[in-house]
Short mmCIF file of C-alpha atoms in Angstrom, two decimals:
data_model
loop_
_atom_site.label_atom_id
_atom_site.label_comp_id
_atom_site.label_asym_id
_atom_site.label_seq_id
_atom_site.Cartn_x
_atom_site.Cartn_y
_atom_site.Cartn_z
CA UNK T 1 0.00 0.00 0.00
CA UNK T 2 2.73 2.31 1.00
CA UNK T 3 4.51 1.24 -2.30
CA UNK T 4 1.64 2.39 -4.18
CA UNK T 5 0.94 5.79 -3.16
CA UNK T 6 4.94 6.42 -3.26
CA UNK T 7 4.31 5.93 -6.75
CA UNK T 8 0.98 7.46 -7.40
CA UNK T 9 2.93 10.93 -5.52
CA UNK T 10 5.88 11.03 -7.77
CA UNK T 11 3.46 10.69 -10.81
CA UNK T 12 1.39 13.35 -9.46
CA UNK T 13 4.89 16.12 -8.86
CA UNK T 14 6.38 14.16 -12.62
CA UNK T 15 2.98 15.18 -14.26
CA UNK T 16 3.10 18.53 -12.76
CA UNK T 17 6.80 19.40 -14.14
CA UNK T 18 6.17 18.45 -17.62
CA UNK T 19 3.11 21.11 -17.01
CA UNK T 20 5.22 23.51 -15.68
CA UNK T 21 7.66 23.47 -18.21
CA UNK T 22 5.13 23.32 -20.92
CA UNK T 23 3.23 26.45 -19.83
CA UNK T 24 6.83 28.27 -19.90
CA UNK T 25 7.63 26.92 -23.27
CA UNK T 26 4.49 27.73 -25.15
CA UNK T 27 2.62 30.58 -23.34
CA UNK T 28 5.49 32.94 -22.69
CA UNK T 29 5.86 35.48 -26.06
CA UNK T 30 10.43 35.37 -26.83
CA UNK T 31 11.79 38.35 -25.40
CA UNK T 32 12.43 39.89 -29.35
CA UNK T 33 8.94 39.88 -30.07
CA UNK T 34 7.18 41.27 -26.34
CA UNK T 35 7.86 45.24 -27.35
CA UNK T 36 7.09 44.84 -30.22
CA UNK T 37 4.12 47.60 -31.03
CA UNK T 38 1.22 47.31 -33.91
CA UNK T 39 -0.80 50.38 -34.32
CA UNK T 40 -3.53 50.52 -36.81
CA UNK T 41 -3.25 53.87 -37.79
CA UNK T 42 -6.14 54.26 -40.55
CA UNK T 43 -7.86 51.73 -42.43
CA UNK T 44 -5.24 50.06 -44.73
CA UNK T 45 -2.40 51.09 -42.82
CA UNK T 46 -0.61 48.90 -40.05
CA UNK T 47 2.73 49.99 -38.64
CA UNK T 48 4.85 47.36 -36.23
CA UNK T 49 7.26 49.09 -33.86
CA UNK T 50 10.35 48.96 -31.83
CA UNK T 51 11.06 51.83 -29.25
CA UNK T 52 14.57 51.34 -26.86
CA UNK T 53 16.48 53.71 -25.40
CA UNK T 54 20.07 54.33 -26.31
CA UNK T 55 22.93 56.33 -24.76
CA UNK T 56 25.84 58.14 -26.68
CA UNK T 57 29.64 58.29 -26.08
CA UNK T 58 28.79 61.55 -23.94
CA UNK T 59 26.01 59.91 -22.33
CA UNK T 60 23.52 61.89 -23.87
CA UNK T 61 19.96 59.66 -24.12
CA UNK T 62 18.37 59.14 -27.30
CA UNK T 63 15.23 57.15 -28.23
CA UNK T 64 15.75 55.01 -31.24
CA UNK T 65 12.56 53.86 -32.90
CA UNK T 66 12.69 51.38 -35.26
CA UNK T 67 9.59 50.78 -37.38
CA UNK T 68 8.12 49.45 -40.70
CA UNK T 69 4.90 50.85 -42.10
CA UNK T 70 2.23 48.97 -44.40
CA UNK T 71 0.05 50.38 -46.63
CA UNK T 72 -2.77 48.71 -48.31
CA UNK T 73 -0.95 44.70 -47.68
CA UNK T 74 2.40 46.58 -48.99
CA UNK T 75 5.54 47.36 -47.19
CA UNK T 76 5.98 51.07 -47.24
CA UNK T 77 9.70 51.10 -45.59
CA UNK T 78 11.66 50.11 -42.69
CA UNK T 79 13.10 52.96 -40.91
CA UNK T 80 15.14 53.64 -37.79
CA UNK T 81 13.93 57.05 -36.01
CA UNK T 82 16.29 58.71 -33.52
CA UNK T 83 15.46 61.02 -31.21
CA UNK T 84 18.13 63.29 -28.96
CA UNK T 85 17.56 65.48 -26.56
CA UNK T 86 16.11 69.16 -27.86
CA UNK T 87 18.83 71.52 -28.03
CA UNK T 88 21.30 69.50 -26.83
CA UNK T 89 21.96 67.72 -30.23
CA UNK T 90 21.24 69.10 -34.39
CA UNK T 91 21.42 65.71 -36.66
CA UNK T 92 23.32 66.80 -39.88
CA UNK T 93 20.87 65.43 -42.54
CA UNK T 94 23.18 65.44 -45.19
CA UNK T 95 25.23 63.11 -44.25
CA UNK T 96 24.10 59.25 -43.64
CA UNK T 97 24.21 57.49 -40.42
CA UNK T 98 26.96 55.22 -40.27
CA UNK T 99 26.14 51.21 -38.86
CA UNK T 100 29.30 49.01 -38.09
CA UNK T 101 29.49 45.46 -36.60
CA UNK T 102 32.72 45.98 -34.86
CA UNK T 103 34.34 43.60 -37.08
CA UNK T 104 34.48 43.79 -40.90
CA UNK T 105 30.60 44.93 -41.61
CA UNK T 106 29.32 48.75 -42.07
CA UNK T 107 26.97 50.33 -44.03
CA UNK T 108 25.52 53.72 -44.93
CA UNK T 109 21.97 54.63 -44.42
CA UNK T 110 20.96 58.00 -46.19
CA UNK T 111 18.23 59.87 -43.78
CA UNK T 112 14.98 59.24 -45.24
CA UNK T 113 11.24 60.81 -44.55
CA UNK T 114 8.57 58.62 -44.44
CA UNK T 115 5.30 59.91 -46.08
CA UNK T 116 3.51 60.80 -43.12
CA UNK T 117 6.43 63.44 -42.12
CA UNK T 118 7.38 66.56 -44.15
CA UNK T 119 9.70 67.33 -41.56
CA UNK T 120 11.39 66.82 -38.48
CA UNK T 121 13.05 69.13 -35.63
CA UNK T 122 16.82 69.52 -35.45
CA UNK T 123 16.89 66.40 -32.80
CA UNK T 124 15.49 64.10 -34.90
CA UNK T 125 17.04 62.07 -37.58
CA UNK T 126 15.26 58.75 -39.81
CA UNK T 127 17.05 56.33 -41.79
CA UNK T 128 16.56 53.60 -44.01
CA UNK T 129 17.42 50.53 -42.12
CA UNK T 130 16.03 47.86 -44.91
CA UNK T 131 19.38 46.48 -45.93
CA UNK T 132 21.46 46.55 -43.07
CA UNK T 133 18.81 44.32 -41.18
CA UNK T 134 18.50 41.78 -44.12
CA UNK T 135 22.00 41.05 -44.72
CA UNK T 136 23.01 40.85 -40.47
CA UNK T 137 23.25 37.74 -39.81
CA UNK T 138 23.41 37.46 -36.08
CA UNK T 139 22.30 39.76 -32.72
CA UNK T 140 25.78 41.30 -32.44
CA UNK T 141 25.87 44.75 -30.88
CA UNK T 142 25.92 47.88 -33.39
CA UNK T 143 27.66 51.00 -33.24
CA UNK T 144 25.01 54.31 -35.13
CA UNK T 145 27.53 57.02 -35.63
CA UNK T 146 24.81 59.79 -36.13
CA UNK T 147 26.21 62.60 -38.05
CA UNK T 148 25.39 66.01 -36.62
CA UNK T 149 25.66 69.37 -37.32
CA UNK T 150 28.68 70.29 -35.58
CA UNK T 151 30.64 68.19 -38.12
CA UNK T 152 31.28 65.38 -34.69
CA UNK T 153 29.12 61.86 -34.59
CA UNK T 154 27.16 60.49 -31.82
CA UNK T 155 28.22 57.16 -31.54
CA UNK T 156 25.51 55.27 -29.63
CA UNK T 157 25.74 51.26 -29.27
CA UNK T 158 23.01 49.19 -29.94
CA UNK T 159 23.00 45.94 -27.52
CA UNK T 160 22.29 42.63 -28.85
CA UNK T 161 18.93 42.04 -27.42
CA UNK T 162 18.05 45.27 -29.12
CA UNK T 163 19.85 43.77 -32.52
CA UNK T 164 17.43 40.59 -31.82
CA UNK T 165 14.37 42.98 -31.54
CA UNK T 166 14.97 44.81 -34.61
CA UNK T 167 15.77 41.66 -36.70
CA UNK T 168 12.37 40.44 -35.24
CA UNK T 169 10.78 43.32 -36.19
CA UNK T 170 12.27 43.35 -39.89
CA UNK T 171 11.04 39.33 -40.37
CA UNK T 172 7.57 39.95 -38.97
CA UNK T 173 4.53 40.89 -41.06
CA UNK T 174 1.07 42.22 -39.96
CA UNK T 175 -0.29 38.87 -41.22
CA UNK T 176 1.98 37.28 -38.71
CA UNK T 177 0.36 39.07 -36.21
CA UNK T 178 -3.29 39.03 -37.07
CA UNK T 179 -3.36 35.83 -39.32
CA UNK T 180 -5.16 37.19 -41.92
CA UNK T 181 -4.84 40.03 -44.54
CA UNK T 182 -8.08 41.74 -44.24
CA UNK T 183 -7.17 44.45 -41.49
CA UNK T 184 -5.45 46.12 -44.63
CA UNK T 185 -7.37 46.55 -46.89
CA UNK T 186 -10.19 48.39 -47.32
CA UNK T 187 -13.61 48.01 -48.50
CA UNK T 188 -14.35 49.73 -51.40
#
């Protein structure tokens, strides 16, 4: 008897573990994907976003928002936002952003307006960020020297978990999100 509810108790605590670690496997969203924003800004138009906050070589904060915008079921652009402090910082808009890897990778990322902006303050600077997230390979930190007006960069570093986020964002679709294409388009 003794024997048998021995066994019937470690069935019970074994059934419960496989539970447990079940639950964590399957209900908890990967750590890339939980900021990740959708905003359904007007019929047709989905935008997914990424919002972190980054810190400069003179510890100056920034907020770096990385986001892709759909219009109608297409992909409008994938851009990467950054945001200094007002008057502490002027972005240089002619000049592109510079991305490096650390090791042999860098690219060059003209600033870009999206359609919904004609313009932006001094503090603010957008850039394509299409390529450089489809040919990175792995979450490896990034240095964004951001060009600004008094001819000196900001260098900020982007960490790898934000590298993960952003190459989660870039990979994602609204369809991924909503399983279906009809929140963008319109009836008409």
């Amino acid at each position: 008897m003794l024997h048998r509810r021995l066994l019937f108790s470690i069935l019970v605590v074994w059934a419960l573990v496989v539970w447990a670690i079940a639950i964590a496997c399957f209900s908890v969203p990967s750590a890339a994907t939980a900021s990740i924003q959708t905003y359904r800004e007007q019929p047709g138009q989905v935008t997914l976003r990424s919002q972190q906050s980054l810190r400069d070589r003179s510890d100056r904060a920034w907020q770096a928002v990385l986001f892709k915008r759909y219009q109608q079921g297409k992909l409008d652009g994938l851009y990467l936002r950054l945001v200094g402090f007002p008057g502490a910082v002027a972005v240089d808009r002619q000049r592109p952003i510079a991305v490096e890897t650390g090791t042999a990778l860098m690219w060059q990322c003209p600033y870009t307006l999206d359609d919904s902006v004609a313009e932006f303050p001094p503090n603010v600077g957008q850039y394509g960020m299409q390529t450089v997230l489809d040919q990175l390979q792995r979450n490896i930190p990034l240095e964004l020297a951001v060009p600004l007006q008094t001819g000196r960069s900001a260098k900020l570093l982007a960490a790898p978990f934000v590298v993960e986020e952003w190459r989660s964002l870039n990979q994602l679709t609204p369809e991924d999100l909503f399983g279906y294409q009809g929140i963008l388009r319109t009836n008409s």
